[in-house]
mmCIF file of C-alpha atoms in Angstrom:
data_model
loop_
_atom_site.group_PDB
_atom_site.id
_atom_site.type_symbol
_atom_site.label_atom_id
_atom_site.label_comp_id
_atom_site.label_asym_id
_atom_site.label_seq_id
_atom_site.Cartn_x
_atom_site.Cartn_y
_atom_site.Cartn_z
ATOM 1 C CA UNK A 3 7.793 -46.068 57.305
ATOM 2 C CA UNK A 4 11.147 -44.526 57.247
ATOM 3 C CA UNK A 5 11.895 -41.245 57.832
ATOM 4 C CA UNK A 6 13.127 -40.526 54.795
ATOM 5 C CA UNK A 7 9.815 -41.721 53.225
ATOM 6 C CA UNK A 8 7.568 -39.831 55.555
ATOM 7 C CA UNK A 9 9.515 -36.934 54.913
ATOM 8 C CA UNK A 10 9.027 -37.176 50.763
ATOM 9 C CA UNK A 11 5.136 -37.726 51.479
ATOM 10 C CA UNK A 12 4.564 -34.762 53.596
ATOM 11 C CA UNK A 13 6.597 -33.155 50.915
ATOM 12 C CA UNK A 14 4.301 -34.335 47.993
ATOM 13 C CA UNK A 15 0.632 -33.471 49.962
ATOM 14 C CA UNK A 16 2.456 -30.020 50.339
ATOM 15 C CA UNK A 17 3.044 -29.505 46.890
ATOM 16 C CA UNK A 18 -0.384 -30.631 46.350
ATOM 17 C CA UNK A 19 -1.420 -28.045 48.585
ATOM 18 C CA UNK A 20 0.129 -25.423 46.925
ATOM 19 C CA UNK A 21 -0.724 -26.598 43.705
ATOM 20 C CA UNK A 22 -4.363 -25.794 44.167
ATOM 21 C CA UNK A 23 -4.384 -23.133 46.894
ATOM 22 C CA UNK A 24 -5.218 -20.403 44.287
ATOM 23 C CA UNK A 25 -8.383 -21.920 42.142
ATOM 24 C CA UNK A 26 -8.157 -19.284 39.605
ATOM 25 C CA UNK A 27 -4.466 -19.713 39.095
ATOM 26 C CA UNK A 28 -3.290 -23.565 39.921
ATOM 27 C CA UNK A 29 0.275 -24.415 39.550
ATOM 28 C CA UNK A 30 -0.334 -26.183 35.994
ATOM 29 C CA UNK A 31 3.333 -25.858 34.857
ATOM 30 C CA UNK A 32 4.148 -28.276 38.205
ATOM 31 C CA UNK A 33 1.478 -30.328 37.016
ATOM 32 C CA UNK A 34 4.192 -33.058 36.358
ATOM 33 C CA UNK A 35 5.879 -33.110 39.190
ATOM 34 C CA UNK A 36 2.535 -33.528 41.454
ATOM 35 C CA UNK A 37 0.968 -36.354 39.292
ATOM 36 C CA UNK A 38 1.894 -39.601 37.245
ATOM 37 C CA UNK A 39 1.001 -39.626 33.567
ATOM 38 C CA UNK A 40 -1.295 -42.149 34.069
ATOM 39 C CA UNK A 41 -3.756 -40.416 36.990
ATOM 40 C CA UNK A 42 -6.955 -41.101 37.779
ATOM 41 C CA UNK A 43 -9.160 -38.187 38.980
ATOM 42 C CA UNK A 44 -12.377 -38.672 39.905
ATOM 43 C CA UNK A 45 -15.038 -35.714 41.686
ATOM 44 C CA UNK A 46 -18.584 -35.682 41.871
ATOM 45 C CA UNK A 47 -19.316 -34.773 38.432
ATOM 46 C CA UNK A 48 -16.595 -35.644 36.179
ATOM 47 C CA UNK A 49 -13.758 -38.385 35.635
ATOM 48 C CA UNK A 50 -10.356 -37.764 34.077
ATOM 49 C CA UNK A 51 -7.920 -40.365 33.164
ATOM 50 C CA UNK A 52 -4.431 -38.950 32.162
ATOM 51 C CA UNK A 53 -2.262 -35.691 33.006
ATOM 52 C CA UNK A 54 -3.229 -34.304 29.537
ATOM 53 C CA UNK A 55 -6.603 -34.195 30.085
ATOM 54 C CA UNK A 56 -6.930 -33.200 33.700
ATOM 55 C CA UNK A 57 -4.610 -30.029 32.760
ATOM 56 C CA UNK A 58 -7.444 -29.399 29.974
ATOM 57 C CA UNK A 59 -9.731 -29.552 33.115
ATOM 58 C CA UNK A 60 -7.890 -27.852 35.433
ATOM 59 C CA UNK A 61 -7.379 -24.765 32.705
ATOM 60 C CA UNK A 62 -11.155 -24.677 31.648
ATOM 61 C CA UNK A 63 -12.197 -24.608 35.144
ATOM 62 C CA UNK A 64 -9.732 -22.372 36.345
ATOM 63 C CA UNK A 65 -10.289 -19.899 33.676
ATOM 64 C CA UNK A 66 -14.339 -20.229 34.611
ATOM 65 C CA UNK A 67 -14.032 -19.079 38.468
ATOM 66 C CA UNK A 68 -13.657 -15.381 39.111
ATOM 67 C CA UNK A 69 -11.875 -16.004 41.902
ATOM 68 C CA UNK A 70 -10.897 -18.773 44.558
ATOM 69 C CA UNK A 71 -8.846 -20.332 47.096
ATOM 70 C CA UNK A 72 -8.410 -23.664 49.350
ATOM 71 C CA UNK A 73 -8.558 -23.404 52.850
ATOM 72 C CA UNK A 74 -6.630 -27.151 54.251
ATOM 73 C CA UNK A 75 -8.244 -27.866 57.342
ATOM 74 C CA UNK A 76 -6.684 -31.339 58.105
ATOM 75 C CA UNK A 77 -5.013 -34.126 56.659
ATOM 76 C CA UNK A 78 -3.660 -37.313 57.485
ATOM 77 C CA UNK A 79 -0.532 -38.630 55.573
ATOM 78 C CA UNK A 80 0.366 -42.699 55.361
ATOM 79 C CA UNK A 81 2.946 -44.318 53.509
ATOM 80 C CA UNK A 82 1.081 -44.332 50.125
ATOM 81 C CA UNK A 83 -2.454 -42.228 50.539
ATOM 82 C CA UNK A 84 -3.773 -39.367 52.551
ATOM 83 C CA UNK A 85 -6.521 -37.606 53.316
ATOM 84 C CA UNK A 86 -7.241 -33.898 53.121
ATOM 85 C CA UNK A 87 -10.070 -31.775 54.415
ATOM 86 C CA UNK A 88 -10.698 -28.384 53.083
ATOM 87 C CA UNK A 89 -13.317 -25.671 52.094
ATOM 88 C CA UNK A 90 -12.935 -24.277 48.479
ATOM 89 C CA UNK A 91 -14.140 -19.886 48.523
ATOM 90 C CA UNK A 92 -14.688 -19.376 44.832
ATOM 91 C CA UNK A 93 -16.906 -16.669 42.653
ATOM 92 C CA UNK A 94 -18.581 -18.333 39.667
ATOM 93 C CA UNK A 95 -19.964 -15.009 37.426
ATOM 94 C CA UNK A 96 -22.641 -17.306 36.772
ATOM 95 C CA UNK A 97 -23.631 -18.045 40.630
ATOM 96 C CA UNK A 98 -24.005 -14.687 41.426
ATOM 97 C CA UNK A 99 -21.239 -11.842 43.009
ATOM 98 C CA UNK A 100 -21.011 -13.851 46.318
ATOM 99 C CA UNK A 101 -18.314 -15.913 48.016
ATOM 100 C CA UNK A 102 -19.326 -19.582 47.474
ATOM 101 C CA UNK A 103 -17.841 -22.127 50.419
ATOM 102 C CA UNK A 104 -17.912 -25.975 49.701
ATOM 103 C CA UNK A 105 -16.663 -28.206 52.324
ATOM 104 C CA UNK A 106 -14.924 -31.349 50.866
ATOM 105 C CA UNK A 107 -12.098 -34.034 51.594
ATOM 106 C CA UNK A 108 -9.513 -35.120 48.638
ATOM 107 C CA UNK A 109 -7.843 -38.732 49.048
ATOM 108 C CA UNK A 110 -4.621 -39.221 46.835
ATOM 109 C CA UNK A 111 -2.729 -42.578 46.284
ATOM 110 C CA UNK A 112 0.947 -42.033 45.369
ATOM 111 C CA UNK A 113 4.165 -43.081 44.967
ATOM 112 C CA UNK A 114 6.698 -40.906 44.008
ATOM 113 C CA UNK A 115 3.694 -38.985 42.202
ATOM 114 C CA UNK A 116 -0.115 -38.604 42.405
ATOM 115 C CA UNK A 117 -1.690 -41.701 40.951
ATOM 116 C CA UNK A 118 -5.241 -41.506 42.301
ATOM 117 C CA UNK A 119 -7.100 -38.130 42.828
ATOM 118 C CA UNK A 120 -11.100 -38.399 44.293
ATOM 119 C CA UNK A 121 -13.064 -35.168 45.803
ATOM 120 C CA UNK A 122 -15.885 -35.689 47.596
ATOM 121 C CA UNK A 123 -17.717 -33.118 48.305
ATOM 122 C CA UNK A 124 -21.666 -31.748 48.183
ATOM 123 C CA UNK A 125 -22.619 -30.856 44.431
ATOM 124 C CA UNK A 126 -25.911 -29.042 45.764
ATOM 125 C CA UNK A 127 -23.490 -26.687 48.406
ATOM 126 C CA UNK A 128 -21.140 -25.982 44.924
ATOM 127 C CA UNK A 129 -24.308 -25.679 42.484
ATOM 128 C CA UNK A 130 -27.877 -26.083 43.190
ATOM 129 C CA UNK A 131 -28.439 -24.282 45.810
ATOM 130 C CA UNK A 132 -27.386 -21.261 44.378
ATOM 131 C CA UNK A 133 -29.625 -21.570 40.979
ATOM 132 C CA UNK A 134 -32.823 -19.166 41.193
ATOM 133 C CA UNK A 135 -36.016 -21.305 41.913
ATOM 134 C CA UNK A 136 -33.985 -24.539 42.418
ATOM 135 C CA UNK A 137 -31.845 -23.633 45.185
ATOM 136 C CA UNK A 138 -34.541 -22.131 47.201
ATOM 137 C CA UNK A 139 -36.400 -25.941 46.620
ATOM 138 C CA UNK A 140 -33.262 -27.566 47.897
ATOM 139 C CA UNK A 141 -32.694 -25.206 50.811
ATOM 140 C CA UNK A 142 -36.062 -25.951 52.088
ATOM 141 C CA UNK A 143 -35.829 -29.534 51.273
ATOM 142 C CA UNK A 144 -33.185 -30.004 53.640
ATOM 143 C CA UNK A 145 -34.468 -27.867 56.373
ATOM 144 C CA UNK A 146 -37.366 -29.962 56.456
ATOM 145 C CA UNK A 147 -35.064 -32.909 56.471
ATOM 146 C CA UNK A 148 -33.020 -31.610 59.496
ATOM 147 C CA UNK A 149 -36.114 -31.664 61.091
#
């Protein structure tokens, strides 16, 4: 890989970056410029095919969260893909007045522009575990697990 190249992909992850630092305010007028009309996002509960409707997903959920942010912990960067680790810290006013932190890893394809988005990340860390009765069950159910 050139350095020219390398130079343009590091530029595009940071953009990325920055695009969803703030969860309760993403960059959604840069939208364009991170992703290709055509994207395919993908997490553990939904799947989005197009820019249209991931900015109608990216909107609902943003205007959902009381607050939030991403916290990058690592990433590695090839010539077309790369891998980032973070934690999201986001309020939910339905999941109570605490800080929730999810640990998770994106990978992106690209070219010039996002053409592949997947998060991976626990659904019952986001969720479950913080629903009355349910999230006591689950907490207990993986104690005894660890075990």
């Amino acid at each position: 890989m050139t350095d020219a190249k390398k130079d343009s992909n590091y530029l595009l992850i940071e953009r990325f970056k920055a695009f969803y630092l703030d969860v309760k305010n993403p960059q959604l007028d840069k939208i364009d410029e991170i992703y290709s009309e055509n994207i395919f996002f993908k997490d553990t509960v939904h799947e989005i095919r197009g820019v249209v409707p991931l900015h109608a997903y990216l909107t609902e959920m943003s205007a959902n969260v009381r607050s939030g942010r991403f916290e990058y912990l690592d990433q590695i960067v090839s010539d077309n893909m790369a891998y980032i680790k973070w934690n999201m810290h986001f309020k939910h006013p339905k999941l109570g007045c605490k800080t929730i932190t999810v640990r998770g890893i994106t990978q992106v394809q690209f070219d010039e522009r996002i053409y592949f988005h997947e998060d991976v990340y626990d659904l019952g860390q986001m969720l479950y575990e913080h629903v009355p009765l349910l999230g006591t069950a689950i907490k207990g159910l993986k104690k005894r697990l660890a075990m």
